[in-house]
Short mmCIF file of C-alpha atoms in Angstrom, two decimals:
data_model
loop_
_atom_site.label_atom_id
_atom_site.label_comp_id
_atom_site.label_asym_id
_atom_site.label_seq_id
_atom_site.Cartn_x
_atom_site.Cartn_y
_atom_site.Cartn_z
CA UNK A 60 -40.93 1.61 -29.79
CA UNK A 61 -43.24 1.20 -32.73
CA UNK A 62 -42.30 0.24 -36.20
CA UNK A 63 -42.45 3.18 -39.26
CA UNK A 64 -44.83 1.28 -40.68
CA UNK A 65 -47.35 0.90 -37.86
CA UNK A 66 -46.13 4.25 -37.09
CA UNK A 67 -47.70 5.76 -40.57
CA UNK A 68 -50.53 3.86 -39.68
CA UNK A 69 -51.55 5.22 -37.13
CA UNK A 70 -50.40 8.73 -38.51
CA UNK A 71 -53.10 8.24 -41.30
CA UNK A 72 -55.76 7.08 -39.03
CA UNK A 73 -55.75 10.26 -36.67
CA UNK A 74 -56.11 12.47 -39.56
CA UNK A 75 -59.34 10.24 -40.19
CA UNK A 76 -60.21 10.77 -36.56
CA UNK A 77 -60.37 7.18 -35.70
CA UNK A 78 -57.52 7.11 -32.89
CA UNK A 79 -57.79 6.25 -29.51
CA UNK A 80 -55.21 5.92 -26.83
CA UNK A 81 -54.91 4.59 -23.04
CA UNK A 82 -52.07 5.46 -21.08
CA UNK A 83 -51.18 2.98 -17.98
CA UNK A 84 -48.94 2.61 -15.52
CA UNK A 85 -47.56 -1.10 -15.57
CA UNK A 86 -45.64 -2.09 -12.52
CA UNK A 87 -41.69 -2.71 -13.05
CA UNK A 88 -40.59 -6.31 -11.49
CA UNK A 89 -39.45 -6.45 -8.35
CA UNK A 90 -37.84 -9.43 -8.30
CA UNK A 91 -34.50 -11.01 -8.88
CA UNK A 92 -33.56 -14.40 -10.14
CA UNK A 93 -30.89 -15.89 -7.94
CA UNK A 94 -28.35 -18.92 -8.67
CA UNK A 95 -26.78 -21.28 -6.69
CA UNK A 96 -23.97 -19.42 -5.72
CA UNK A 97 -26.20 -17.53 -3.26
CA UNK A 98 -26.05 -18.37 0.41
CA UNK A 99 -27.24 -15.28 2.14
CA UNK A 100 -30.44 -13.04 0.91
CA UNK A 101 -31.76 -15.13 -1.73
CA UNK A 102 -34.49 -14.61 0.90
CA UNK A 103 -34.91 -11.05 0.45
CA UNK A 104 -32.94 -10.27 3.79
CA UNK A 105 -31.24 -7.71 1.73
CA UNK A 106 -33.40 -6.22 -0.68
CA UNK A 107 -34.88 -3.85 1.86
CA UNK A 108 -38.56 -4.78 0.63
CA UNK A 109 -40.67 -2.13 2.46
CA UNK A 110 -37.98 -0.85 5.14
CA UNK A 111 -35.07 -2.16 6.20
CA UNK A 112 -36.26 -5.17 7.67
CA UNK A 113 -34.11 -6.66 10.32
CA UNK A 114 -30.88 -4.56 9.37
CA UNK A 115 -30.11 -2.02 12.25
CA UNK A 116 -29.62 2.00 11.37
CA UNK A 117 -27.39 3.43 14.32
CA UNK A 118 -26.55 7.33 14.16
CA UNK A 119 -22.38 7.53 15.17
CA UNK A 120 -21.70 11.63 14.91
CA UNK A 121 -25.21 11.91 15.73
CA UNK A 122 -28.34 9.91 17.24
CA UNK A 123 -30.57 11.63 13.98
CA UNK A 124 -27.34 10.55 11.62
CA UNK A 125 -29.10 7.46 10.37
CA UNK A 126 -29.64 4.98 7.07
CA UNK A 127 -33.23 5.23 5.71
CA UNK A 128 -35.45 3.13 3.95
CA UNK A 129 -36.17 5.16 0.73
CA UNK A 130 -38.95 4.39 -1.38
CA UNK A 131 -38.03 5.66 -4.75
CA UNK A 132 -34.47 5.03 -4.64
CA UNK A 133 -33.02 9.02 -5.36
CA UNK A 134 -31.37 11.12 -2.80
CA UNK A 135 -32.86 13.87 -0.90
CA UNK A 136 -30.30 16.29 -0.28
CA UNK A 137 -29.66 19.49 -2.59
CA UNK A 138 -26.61 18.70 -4.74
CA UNK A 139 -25.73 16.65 -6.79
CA UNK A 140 -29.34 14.63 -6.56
CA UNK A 141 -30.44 15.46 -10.04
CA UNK A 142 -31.69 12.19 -11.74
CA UNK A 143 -29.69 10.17 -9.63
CA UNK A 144 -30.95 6.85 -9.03
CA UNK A 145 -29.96 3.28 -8.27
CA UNK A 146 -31.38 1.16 -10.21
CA UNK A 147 -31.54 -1.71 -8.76
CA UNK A 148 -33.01 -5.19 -9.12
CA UNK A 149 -35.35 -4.62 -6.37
CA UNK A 150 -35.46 -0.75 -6.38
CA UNK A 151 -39.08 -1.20 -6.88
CA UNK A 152 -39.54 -1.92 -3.53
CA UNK A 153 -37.15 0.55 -1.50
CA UNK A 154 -33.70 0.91 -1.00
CA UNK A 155 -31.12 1.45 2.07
CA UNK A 156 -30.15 5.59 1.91
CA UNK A 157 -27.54 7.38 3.82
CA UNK A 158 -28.07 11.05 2.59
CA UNK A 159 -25.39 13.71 4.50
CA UNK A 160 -25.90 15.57 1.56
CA UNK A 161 -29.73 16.38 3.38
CA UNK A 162 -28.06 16.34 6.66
CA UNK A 163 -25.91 19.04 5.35
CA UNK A 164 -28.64 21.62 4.33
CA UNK A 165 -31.67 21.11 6.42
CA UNK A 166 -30.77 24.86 6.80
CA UNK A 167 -30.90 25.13 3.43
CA UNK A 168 -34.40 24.78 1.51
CA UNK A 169 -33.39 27.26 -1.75
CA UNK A 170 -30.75 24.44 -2.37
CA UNK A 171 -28.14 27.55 -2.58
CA UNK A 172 -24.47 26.29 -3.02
CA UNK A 173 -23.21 29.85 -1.92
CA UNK A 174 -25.88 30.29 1.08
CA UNK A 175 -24.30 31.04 4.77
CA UNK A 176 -27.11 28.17 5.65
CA UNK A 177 -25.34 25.64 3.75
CA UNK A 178 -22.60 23.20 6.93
CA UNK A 179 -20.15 21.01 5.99
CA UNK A 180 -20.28 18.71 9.16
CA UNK A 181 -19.46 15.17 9.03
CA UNK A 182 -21.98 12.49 9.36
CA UNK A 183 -21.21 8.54 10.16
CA UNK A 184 -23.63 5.78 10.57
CA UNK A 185 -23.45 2.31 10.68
CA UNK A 186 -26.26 0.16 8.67
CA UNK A 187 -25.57 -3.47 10.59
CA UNK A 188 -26.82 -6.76 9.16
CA UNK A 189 -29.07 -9.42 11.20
CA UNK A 190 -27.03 -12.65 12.02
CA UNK A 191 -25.56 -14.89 9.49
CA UNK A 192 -24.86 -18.26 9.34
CA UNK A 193 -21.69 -18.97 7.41
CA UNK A 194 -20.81 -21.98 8.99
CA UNK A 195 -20.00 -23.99 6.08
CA UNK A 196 -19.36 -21.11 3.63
CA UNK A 197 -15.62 -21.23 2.34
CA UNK A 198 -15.15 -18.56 -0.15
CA UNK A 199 -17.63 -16.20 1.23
CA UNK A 200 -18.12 -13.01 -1.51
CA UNK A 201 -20.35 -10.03 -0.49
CA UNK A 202 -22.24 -8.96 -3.18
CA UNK A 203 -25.07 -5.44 -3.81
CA UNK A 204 -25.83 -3.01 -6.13
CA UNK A 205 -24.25 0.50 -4.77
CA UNK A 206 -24.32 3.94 -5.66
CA UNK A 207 -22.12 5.71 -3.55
CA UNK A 208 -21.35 9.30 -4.23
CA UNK A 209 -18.72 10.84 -1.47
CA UNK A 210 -16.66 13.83 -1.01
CA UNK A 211 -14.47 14.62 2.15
CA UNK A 212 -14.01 11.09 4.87
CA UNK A 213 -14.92 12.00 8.42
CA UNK A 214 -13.52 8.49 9.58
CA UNK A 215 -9.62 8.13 10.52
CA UNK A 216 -10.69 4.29 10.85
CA UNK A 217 -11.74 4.42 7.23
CA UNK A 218 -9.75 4.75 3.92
CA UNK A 219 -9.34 7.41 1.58
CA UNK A 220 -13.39 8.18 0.76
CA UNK A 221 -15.25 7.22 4.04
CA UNK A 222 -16.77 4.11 2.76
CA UNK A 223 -16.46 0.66 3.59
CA UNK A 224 -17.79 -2.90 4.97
CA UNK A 225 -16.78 -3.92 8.59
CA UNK A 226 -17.69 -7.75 9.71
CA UNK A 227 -18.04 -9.63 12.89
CA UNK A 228 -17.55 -13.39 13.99
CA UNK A 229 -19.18 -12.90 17.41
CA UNK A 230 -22.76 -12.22 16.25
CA UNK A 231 -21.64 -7.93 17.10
CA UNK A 232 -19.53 -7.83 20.05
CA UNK A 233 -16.37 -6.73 18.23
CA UNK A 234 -15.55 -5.65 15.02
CA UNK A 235 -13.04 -6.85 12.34
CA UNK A 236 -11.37 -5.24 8.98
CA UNK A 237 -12.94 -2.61 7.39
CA UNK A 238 -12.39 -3.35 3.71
CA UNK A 239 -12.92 0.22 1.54
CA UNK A 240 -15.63 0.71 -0.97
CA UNK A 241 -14.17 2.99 -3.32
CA UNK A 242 -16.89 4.83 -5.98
CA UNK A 243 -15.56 5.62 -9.23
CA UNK A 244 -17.98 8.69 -8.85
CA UNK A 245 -17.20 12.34 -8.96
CA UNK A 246 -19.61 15.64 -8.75
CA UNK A 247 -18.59 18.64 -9.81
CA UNK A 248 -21.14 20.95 -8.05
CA UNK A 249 -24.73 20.04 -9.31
CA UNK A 250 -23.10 17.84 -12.28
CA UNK A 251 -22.15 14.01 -11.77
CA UNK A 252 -19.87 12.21 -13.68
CA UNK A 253 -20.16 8.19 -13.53
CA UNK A 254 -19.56 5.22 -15.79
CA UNK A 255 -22.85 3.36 -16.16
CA UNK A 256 -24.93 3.35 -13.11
CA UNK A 257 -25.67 1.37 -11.01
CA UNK A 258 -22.35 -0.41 -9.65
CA UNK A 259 -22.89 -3.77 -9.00
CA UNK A 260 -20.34 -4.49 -6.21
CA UNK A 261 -18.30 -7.98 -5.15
CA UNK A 262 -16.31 -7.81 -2.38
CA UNK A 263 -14.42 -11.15 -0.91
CA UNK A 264 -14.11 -11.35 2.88
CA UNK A 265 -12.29 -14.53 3.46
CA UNK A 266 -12.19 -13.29 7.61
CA UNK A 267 -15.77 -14.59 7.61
CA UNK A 268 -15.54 -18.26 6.09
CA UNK A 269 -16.68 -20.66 8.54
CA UNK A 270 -17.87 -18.55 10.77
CA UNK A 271 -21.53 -19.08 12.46
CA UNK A 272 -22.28 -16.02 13.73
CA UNK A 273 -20.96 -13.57 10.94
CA UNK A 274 -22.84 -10.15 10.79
CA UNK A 275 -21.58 -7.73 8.34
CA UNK A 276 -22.19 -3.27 8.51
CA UNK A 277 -21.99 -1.02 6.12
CA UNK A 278 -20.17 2.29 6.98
CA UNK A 279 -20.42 5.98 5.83
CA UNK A 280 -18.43 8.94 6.87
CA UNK A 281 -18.71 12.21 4.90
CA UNK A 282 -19.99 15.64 4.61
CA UNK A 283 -21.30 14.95 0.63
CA UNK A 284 -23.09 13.36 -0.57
CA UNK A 285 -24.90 9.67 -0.05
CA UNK A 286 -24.56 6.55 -0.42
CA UNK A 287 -27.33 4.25 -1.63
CA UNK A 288 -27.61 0.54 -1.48
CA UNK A 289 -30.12 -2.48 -2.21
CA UNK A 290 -30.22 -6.06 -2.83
CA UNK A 291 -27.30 -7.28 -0.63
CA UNK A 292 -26.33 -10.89 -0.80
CA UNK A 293 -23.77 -13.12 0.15
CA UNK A 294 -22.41 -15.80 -2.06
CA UNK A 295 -20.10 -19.10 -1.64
CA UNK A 296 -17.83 -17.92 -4.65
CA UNK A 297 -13.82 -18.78 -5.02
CA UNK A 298 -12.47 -15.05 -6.26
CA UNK A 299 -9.31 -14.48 -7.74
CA UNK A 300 -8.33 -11.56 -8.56
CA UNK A 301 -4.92 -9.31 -8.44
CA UNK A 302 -4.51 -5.91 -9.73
CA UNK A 303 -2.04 -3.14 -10.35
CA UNK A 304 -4.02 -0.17 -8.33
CA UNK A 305 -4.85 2.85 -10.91
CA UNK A 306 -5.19 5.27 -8.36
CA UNK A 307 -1.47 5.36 -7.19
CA UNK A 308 1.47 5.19 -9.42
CA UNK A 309 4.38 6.43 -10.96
CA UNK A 310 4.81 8.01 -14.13
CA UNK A 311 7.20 10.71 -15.83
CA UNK A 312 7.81 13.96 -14.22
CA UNK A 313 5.72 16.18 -17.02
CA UNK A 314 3.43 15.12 -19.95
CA UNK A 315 5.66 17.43 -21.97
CA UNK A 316 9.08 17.86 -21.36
CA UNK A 317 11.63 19.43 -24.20
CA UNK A 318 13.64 16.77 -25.92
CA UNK A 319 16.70 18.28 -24.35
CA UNK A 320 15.89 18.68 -20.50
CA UNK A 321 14.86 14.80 -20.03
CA UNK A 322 15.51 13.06 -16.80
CA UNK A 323 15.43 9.85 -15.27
CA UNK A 324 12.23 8.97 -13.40
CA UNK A 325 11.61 5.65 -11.05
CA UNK A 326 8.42 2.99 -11.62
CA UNK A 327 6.12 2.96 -8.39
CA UNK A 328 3.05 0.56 -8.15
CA UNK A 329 0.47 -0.94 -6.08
CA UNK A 330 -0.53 -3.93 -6.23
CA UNK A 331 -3.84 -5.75 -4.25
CA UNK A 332 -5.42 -8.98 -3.92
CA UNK A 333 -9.17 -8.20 -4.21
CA UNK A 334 -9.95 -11.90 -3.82
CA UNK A 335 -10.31 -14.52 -1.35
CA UNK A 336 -7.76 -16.92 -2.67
CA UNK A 337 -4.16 -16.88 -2.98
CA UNK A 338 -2.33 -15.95 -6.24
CA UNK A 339 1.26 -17.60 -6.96
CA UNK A 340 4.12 -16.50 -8.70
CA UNK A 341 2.80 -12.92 -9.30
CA UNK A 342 5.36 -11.01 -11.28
CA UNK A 343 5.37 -7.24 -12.13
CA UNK A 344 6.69 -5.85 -15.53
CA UNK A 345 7.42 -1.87 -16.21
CA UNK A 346 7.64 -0.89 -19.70
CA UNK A 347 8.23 1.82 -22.21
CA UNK A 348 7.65 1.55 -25.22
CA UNK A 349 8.82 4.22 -27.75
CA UNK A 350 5.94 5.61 -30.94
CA UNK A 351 7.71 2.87 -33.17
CA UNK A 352 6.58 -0.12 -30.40
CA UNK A 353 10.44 -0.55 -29.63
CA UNK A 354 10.71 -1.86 -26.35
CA UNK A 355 13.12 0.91 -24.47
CA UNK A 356 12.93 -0.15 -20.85
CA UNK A 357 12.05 -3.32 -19.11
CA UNK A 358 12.10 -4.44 -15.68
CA UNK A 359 10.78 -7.12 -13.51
CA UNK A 360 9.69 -7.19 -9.50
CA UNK A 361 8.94 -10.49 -8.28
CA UNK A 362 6.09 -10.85 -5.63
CA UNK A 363 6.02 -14.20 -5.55
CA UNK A 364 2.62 -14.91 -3.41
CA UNK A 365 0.25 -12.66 -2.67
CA UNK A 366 -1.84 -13.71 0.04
CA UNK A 367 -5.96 -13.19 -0.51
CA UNK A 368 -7.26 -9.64 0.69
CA UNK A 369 -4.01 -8.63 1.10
CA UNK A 370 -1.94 -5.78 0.04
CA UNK A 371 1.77 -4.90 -1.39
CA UNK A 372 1.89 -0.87 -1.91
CA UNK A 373 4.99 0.88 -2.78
CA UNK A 374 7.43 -0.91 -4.06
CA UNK A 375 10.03 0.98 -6.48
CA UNK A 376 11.92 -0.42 -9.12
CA UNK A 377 15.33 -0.70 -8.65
CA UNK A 378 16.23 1.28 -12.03
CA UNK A 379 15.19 4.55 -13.41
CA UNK A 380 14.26 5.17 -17.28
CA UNK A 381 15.34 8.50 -18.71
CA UNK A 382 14.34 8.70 -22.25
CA UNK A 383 16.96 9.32 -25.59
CA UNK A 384 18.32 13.52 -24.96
CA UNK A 385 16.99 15.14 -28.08
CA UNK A 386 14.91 12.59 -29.52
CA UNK A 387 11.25 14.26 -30.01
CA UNK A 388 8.61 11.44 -29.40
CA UNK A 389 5.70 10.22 -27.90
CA UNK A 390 5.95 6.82 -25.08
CA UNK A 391 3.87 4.88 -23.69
CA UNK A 392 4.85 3.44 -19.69
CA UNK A 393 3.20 0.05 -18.55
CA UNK A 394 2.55 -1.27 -15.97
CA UNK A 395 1.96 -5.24 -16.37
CA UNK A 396 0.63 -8.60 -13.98
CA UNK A 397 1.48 -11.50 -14.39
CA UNK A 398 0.75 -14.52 -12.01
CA UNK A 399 -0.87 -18.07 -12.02
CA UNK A 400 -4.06 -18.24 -11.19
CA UNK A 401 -5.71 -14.60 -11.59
CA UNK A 402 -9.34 -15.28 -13.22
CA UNK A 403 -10.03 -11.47 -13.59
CA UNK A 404 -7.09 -10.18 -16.14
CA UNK A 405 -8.64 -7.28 -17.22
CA UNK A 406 -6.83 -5.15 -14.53
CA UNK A 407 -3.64 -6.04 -14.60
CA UNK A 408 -2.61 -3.53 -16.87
CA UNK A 409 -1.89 0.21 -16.47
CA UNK A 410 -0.41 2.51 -19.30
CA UNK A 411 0.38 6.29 -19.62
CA UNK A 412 1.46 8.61 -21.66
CA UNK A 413 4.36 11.06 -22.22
CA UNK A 414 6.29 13.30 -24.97
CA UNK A 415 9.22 15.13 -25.24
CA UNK A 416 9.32 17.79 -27.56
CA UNK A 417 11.12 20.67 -29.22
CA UNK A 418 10.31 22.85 -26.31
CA UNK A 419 7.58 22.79 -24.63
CA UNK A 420 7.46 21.60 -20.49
CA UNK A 421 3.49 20.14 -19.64
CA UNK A 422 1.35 18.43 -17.04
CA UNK A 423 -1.39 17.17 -18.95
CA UNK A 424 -3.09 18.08 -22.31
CA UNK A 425 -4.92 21.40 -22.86
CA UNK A 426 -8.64 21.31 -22.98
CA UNK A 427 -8.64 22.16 -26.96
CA UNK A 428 -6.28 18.83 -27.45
CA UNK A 429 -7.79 16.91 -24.83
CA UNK A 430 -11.78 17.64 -26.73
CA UNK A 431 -12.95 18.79 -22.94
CA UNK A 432 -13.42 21.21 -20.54
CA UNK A 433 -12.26 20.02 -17.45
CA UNK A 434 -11.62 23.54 -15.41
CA UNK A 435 -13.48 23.59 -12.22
CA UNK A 436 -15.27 26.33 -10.57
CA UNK A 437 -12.86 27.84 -7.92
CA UNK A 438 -12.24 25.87 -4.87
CA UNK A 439 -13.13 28.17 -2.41
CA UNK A 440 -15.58 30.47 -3.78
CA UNK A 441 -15.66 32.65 -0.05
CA UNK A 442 -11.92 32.79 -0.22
CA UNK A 443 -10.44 36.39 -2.10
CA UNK A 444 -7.15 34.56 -2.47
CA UNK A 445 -5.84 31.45 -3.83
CA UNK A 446 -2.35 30.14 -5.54
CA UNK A 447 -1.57 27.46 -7.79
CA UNK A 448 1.39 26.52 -9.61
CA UNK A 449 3.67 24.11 -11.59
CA UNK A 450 7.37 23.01 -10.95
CA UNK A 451 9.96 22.08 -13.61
CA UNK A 452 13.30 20.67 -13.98
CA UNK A 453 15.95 22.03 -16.70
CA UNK A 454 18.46 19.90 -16.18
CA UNK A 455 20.68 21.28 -19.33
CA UNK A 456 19.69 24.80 -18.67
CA UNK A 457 22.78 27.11 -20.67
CA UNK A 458 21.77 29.17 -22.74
CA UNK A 459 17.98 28.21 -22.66
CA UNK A 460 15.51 30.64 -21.30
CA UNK A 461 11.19 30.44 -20.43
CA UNK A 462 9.57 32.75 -23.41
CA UNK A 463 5.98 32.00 -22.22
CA UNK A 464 3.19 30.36 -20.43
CA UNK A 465 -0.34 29.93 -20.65
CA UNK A 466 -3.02 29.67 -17.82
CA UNK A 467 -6.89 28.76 -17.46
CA UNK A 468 -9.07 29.79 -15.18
CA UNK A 469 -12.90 29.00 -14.72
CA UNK A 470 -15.06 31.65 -13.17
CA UNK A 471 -18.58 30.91 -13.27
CA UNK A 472 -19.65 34.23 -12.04
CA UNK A 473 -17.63 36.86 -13.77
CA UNK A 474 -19.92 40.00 -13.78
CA UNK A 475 -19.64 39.59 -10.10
CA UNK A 476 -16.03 38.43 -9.14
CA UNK A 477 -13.65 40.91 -10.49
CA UNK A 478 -9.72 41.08 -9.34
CA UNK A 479 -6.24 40.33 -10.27
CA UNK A 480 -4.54 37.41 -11.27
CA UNK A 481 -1.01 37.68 -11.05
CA UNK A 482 1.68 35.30 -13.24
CA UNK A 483 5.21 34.70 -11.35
CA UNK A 484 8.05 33.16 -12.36
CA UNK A 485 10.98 31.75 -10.55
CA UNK A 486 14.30 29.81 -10.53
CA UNK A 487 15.46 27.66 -7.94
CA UNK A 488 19.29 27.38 -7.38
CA UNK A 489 20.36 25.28 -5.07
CA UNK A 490 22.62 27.33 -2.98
CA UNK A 491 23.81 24.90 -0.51
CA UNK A 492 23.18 21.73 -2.53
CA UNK A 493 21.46 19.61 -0.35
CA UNK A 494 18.15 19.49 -2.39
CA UNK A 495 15.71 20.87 -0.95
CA UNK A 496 14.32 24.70 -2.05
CA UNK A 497 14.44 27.04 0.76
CA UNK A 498 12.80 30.58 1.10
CA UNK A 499 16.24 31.92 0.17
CA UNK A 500 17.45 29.80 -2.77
CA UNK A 501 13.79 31.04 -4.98
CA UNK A 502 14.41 34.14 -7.33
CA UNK A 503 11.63 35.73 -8.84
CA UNK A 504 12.50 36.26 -12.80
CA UNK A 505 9.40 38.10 -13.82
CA UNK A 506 5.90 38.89 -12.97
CA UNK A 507 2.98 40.25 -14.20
CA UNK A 508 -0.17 41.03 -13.63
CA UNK A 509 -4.17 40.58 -15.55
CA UNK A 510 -7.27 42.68 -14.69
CA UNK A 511 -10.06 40.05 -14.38
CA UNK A 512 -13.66 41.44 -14.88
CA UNK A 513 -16.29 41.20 -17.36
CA UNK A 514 -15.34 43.94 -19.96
CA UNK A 515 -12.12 42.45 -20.50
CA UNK A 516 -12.74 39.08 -20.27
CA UNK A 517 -14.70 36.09 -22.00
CA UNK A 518 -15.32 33.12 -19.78
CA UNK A 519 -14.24 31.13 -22.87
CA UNK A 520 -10.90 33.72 -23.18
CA UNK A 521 -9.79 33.28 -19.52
CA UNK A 522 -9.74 29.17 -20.30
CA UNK A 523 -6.71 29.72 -22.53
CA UNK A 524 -4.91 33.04 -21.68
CA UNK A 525 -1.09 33.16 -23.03
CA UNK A 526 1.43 34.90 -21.14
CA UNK A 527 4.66 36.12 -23.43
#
């Protein structure tokens, strides 16, 4: 952080001898700025300076299963714990840590994936706040920086990823809504991948406006991997904010499908109010849009009001798009909001992709078009046998036949996992119409069969391997 020019300074002075140098260690600060917005923790009652202060750690699959104060704000466990670190406002001074991934492998010290040592047991534990006075807090917003890394949910009382806030209005006696933290997270192994770190989360409860005797507790139930939080406050903040949900909709049946076997597919959505305050007239568009930007398809659902923290999931659109039979080209589907009073726009818009083409059916991009490598490790590496496959519909089907596939397979330890993978084909016919494939109705039109082991095989050959 030194200009060239002071740089070739001091260059010239250490050939002359005359440089001297003192390295110290200057203390980060640990402190954070807060505005007027702030009605809870602007104390510190959530920044976890030196322990965890009057917060309460309670073990639920175990009395040992607990949230820690951690002092230099990195897990402890084995995987996935390389260089990862919230870094928070306040991280300075300790954070709040729920580590299963150490739970898992106290067994474990080597930090083997593939030991017999390693358990995959579930661990829960509530992290509950000291009482809150909210009594004259309208639009109450819970706000903290988060780094939460999970795998499998333990929890049937939580969604999807075991994560999530639950609140009280009776000072703890009961327990309301858990609302779901979801991390945008994912580990693959000992590798993370993650948008910019840390999260800074903002979550609207309007169940605990007005409310005296509000606590609020932080939830975790999973085998991997942790969950870290710090600086937790609580802010009087109006939040509106709808959005079409990216992690559930329709979209065409392939990537690729040939120009001549299209079909119609239906529009599926989700949409949530992630707010505290009411948003009017909300209206939902699908689109497709052709590679020239003609408009193809259009169609309109109507929500009218969606209430705040509330949700409207699964509603289909009462007409199907199939795209022009024989017309090779690339679309794009939308999804688009619409509504009155939404503040944050910027996610009320999904698109995808998809292509028809001469010939060739597809679910997604290969690595070589895509620019990745996105082929896992297998998912059960103490498992000999495994099966995957892909389904597609050939509507038009006389006098076209399947000439060849390709298949890619990551195996990280090739020298010591030899075996077989075997290609099948098969047609479905229908036999007694009624639409649903039955052990009977599946013929098997070819098979064959590839000797996997390391003087055959590449790892880089077995990524792309072409069947004819």
């Amino acid at each position: 952080m030194a200009s060239q020019a002071d740089c070739n300074t001091i260059k010239l002075d250490i050939e002359n001898g005359g440089v001297t140098a003192t390295l110290s260690y200057v203390a980060p600060p640990c402190s954070i700025e807060y505005d007027s917005t702030v009605v809870w923790g602007q104390n510190g009652e959530g920044a976890f300076d030196g322990g965890l202060g009057g917060w309460t750690s309670t073990g639920v699959s175990d009395e040992t299963h607990v949230w820690i104060w951690d002092a230099d704000a990195t897990p402890n466990g084995c995987f996935c714990r390389s260089d990862q670190f919230l870094g928070s406002g306040t991280w300075c001074n300790g954070i709040a840590l729920f580590d299963s991934d150490a739970y898992n492998n106290i067994f474990n010290p080597e930090c083997d994936f593939y030991s017999p040592d390693v358990t995959t047991n579930q661990h829960a534990g509530n992290l509950t706040s000291p009482s809150i006075d909210l009594g004259e807090v309208g639009f109450p917003t819970v706000e903290f920086t988060s780094y939460l890394l999970a795998l499998n949910s333990g929890n049937n009382a939580l969604p999807n990823n075991g994560a999530g806030i639950a609140y009280s209005i009776d000072d703890g006696m009961t327990w309301i809504d858990t609302v779901e933290v979801v991390s945008p997270y994912a580990c693959s192994q000992s590798e993370v991948f993650a948008p910019d770190m840390p999260e800074q989360m903002s979550l609207a409860i309007p169940g605990l406006a007005n409310q005296p005797n509000a606590r609020i507790r932080f939830i975790y139930a999973n085998d991997f991997y942790f969950w870290m939080i710090d600086d937790v406050v609580i802010k009087e903040l109006p939040n509106a904010d709808v959005e079409v949900m990216p992690n559930w909709y329709s979209v065409a049946p392939n990537f690729r499908t040939p120009a001549s076997q299209v079909e119609p597919f239906p529009f599926m959505v989700d949409v949530e109010n992630n707010g505290n305050v009411d948003i009017t007239n909300v209206n939902l568009e699908a689109r497709v849009t052709n590679s020239a930007g003609d408009v193809l398809f259009s169609e309109n659902l109507d929500y009218e009001t969606v209430e705040a923290q509330e949700d409207d999931w699964n509603r289909v659109f009462p007409n199907m798009f199939e795209p022009p039979v024989d017309v090779v080209d690339t679309y794009t589907g939308s999804y688009v909001l619409s509504s009155d009073n939404d503040e944050m726009p910027d996610n009320n818009q999904i698109d995808f992709i998809f292509e028809t083409t001469e010939d060739e059916f597809a679910k997604l991009l290969s690595e070589e078009e895509a620019g990745v490598q996105y082929l896992g490790d297998r998912a059960s590496p103490d498992q000999f046998y495994e099966s995957y496959g892909n389904h597609y519909y050939v509507p038009r089907g006389s006098n076209w036949y399947a000439h060849s596939t390709n298949f890619g397979v990551d195996i990280e330890l090739l020298d010591e996992s030899p075996g077989f993978i075997t290609v099948n084909l098969y047609q479905w016919v229908d036999l007694n119409d009624n639409g649903m494939c039955e052990p009977d109705e599946r013929f098997e039109l070819s098979s064959d069969d590839f000797l996997i082991s390391s003087e055959d095989w590449t790892q880089e050959q077995l990524r792309n391997v072409y069947v004819p």
